[in-house]
mmCIF file with all atom_site columns, C-alpha atoms in Angstrom:
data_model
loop_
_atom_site.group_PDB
_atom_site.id
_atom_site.type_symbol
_atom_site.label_atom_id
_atom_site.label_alt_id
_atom_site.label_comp_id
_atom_site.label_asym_id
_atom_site.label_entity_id
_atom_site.label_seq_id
_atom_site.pdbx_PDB_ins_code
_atom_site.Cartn_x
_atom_site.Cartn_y
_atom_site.Cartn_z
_atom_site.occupancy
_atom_site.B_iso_or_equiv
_atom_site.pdbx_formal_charge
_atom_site.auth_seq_id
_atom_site.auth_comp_id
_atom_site.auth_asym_id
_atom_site.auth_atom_id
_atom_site.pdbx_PDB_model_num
ATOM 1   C CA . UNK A 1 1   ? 99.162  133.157 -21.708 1.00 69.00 ? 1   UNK A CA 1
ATOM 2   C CA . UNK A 1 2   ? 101.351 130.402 -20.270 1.00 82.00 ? 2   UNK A CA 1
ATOM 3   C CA . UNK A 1 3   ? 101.800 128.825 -17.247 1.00 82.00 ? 3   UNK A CA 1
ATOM 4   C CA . UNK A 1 4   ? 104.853 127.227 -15.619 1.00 82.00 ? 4   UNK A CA 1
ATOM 5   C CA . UNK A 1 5   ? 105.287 125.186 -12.315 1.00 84.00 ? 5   UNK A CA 1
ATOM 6   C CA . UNK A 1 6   ? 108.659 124.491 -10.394 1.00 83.00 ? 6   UNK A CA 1
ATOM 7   C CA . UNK A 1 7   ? 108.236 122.326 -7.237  1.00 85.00 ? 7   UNK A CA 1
ATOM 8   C CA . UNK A 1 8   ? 110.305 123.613 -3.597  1.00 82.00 ? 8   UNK A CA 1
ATOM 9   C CA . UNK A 1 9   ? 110.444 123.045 -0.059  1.00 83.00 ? 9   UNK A CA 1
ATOM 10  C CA . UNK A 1 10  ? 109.201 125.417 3.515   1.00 80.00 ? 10  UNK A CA 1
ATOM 11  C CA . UNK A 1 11  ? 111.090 124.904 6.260   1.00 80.00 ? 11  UNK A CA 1
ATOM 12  C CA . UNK A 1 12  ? 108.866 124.771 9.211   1.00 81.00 ? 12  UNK A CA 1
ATOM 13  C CA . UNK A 1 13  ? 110.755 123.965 12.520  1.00 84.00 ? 13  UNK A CA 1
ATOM 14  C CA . UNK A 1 14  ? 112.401 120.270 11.023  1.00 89.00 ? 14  UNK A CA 1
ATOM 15  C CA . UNK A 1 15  ? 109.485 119.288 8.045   1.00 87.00 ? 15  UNK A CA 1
ATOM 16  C CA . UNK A 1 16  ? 109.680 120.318 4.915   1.00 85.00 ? 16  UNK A CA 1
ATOM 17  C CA . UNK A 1 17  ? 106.028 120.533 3.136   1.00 87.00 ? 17  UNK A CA 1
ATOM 18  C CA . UNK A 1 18  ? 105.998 120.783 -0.223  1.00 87.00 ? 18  UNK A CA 1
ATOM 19  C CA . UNK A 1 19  ? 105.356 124.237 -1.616  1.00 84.00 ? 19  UNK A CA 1
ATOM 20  C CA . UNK A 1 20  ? 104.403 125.074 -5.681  1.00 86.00 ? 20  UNK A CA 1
ATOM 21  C CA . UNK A 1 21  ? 105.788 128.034 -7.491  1.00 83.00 ? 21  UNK A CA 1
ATOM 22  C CA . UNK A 1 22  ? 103.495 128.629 -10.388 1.00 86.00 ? 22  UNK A CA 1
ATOM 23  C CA . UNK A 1 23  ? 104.213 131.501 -12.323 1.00 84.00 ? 23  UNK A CA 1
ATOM 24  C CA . UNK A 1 24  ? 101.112 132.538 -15.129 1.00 86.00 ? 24  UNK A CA 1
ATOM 25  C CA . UNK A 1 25  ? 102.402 134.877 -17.703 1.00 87.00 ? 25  UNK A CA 1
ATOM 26  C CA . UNK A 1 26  ? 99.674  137.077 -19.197 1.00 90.00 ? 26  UNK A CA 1
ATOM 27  C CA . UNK A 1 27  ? 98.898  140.516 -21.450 1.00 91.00 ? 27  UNK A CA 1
ATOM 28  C CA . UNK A 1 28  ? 98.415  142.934 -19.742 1.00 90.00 ? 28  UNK A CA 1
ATOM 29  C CA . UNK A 1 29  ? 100.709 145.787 -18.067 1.00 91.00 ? 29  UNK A CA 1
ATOM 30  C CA . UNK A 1 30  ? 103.980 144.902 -17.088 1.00 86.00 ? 30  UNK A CA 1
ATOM 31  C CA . UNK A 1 31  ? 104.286 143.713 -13.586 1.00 84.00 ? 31  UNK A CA 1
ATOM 32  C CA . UNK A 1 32  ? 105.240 141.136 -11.095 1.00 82.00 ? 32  UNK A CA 1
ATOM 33  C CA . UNK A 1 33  ? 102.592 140.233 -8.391  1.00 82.00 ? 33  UNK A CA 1
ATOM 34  C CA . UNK A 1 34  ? 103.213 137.595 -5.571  1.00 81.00 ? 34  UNK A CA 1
ATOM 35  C CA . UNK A 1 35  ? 100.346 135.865 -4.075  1.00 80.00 ? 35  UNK A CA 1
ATOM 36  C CA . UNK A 1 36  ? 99.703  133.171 -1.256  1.00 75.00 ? 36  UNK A CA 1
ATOM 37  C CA . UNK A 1 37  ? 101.211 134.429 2.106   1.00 66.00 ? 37  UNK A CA 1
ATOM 38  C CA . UNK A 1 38  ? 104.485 135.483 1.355   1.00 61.00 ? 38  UNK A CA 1
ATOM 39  C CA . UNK A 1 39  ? 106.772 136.734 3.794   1.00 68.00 ? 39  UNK A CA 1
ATOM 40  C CA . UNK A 1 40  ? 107.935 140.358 3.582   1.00 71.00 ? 40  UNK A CA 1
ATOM 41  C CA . UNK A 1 41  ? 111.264 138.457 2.532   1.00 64.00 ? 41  UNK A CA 1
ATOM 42  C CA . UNK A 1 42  ? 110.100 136.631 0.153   1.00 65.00 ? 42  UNK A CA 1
ATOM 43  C CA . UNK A 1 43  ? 108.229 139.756 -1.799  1.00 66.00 ? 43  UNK A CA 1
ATOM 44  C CA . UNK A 1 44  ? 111.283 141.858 -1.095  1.00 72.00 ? 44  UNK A CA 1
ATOM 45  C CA . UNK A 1 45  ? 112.783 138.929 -3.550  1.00 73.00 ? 45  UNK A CA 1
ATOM 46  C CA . UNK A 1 46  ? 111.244 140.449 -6.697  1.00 76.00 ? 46  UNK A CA 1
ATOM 47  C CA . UNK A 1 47  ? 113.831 142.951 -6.916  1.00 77.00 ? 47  UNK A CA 1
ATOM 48  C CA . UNK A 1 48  ? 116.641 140.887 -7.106  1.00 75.00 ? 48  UNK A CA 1
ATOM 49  C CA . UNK A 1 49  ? 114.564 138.179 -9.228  1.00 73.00 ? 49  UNK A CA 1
ATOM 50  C CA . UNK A 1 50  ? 114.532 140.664 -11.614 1.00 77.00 ? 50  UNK A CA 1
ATOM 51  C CA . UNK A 1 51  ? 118.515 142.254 -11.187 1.00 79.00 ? 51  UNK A CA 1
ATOM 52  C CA . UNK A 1 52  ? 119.447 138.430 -11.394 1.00 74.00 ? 52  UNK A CA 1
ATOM 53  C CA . UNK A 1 53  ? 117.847 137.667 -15.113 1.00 74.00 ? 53  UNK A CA 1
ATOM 54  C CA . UNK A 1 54  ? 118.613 141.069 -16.170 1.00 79.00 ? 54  UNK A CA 1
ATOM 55  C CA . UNK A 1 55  ? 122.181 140.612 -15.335 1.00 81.00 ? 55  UNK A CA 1
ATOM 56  C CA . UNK A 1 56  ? 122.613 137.247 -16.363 1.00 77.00 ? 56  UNK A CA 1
ATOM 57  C CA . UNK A 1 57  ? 121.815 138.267 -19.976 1.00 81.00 ? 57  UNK A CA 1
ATOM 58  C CA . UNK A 1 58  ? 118.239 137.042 -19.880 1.00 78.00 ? 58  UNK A CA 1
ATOM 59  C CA . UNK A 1 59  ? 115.130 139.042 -21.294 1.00 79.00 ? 59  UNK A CA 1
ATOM 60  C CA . UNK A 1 60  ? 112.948 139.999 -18.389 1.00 79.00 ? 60  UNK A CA 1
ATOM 61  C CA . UNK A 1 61  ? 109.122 139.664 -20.018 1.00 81.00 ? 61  UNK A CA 1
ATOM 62  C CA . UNK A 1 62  ? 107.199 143.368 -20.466 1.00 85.00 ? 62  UNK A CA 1
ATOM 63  C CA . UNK A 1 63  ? 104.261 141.372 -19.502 1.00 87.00 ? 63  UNK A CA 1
ATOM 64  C CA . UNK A 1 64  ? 101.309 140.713 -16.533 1.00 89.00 ? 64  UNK A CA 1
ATOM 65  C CA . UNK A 1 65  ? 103.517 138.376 -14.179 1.00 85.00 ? 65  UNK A CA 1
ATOM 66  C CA . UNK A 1 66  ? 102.057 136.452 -11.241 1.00 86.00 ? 66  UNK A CA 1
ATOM 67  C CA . UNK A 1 67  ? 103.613 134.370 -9.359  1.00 82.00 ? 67  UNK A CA 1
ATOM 68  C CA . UNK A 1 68  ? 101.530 131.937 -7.018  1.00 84.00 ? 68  UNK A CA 1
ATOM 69  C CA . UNK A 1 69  ? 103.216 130.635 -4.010  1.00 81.00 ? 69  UNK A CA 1
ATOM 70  C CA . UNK A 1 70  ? 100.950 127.221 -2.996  1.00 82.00 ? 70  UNK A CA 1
ATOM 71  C CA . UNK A 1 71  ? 99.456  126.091 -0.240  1.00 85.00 ? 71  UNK A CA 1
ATOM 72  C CA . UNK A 1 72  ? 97.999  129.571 0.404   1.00 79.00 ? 72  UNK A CA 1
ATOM 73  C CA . UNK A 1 73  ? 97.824  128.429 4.374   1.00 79.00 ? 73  UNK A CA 1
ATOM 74  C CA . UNK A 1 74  ? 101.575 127.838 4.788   1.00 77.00 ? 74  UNK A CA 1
ATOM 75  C CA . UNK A 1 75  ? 103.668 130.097 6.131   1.00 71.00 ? 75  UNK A CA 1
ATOM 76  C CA . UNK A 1 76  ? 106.488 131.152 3.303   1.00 66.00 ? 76  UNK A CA 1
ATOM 77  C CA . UNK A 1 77  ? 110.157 132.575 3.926   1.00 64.00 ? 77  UNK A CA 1
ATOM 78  C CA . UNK A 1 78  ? 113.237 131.757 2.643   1.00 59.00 ? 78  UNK A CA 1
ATOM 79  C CA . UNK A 1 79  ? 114.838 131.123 -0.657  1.00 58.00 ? 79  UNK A CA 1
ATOM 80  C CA . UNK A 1 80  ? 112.123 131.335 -2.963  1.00 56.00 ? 80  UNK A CA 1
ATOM 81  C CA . UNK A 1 81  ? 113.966 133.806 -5.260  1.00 50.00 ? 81  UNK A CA 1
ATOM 82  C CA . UNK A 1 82  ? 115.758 131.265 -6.919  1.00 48.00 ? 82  UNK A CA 1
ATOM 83  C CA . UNK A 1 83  ? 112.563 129.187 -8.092  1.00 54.00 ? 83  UNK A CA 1
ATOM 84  C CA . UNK A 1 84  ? 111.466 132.405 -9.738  1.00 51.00 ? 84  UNK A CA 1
ATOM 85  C CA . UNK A 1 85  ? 113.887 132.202 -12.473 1.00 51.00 ? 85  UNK A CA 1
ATOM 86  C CA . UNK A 1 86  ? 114.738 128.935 -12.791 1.00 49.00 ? 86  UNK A CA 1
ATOM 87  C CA . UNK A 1 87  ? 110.613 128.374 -14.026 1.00 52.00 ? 87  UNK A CA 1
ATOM 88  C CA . UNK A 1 88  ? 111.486 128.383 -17.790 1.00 49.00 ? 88  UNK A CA 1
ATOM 89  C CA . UNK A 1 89  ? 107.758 129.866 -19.499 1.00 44.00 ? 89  UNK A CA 1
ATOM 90  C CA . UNK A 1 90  ? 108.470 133.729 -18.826 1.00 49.00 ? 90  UNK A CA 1
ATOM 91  C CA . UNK A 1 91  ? 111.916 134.241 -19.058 1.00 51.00 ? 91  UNK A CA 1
ATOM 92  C CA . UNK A 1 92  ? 113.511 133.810 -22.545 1.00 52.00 ? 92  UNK A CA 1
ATOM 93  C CA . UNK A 1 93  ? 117.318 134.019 -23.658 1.00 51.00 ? 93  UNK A CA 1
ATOM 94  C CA . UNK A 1 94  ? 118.435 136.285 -26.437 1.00 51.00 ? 94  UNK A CA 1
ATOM 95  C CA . UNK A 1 95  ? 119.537 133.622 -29.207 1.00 49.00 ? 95  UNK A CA 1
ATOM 96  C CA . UNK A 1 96  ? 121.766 134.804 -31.751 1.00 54.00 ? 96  UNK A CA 1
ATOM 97  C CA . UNK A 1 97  ? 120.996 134.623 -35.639 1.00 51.00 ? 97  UNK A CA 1
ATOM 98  C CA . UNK A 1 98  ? 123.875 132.363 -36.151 1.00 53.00 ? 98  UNK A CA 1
ATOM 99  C CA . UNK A 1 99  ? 123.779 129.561 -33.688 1.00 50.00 ? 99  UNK A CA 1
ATOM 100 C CA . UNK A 1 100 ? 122.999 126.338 -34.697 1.00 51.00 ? 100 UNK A CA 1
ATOM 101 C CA . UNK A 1 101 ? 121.603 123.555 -32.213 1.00 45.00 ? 101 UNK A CA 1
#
C-alpha cells in the first residue's frame, strides 16, 4: 500500500480553497475510484488520466486505485486530471537496464 498527496486549488466564484488529491494505492482488483464530491467532469477525467500515462510511456498500476478529492463538502470541477498523474506513488516509468543515474 502507499499513499501519495499533491496539493491544488477550487475555483469558487473569485477564492480559491485549498483542495487535497490523495491517491492510496492498494491490492486488490484493478481499478480507479474517485471519492469526495466530484463533478461529473471531474470523474469523466479518469479516462483521459489513464490515455495520458499510457501514452506518455508510463506504466499505468494493475492495482486497487483511489483517489480522494478533500474537503468532501466542497464543490469540485475543473482541472483535476492533471494532479492525478503528476502524484508520483502509483505511476512508475519503465527504466531501461542500461541507464545509469
Amino acid at each position: 500500500m502507499s499513499l501519495s498527496i499533491v496539493h491544488s486549488r477550487a475555483q469558487i466564484g473569485v477564492d480559491a480553497p485549498a483542495v487535497t488529491v490523495e491517491v492510496h494505492l492498494a491490492n486488490g482488483l484493478p481499478s480507479l475510484t474517485m471519492v469526495g464530491l466530484p463533478e461529473a467532469a471531474v470523474k469523466e477525467s479518469k479516462d483521459r488520466v489513464r490515455s495520458a500515462i499510457i501514452n506518455s510511456g508510463l506504466q499505468f498500476p494493475a492495482r486497487r486505485i483511489t483517489l480522494n478529492l478533500a474537503p468532501a463538502d466542497l464543490p469540485k470541477d475543473g482541472g483535476y486530471a492533471l494532479a492525478h498523474p503528476m502524484d508520483g506513488a502509483p505511476i512508475r516509468k519503465p527504466m531501461d537496464a542500461g541507464t545509469d543515474f
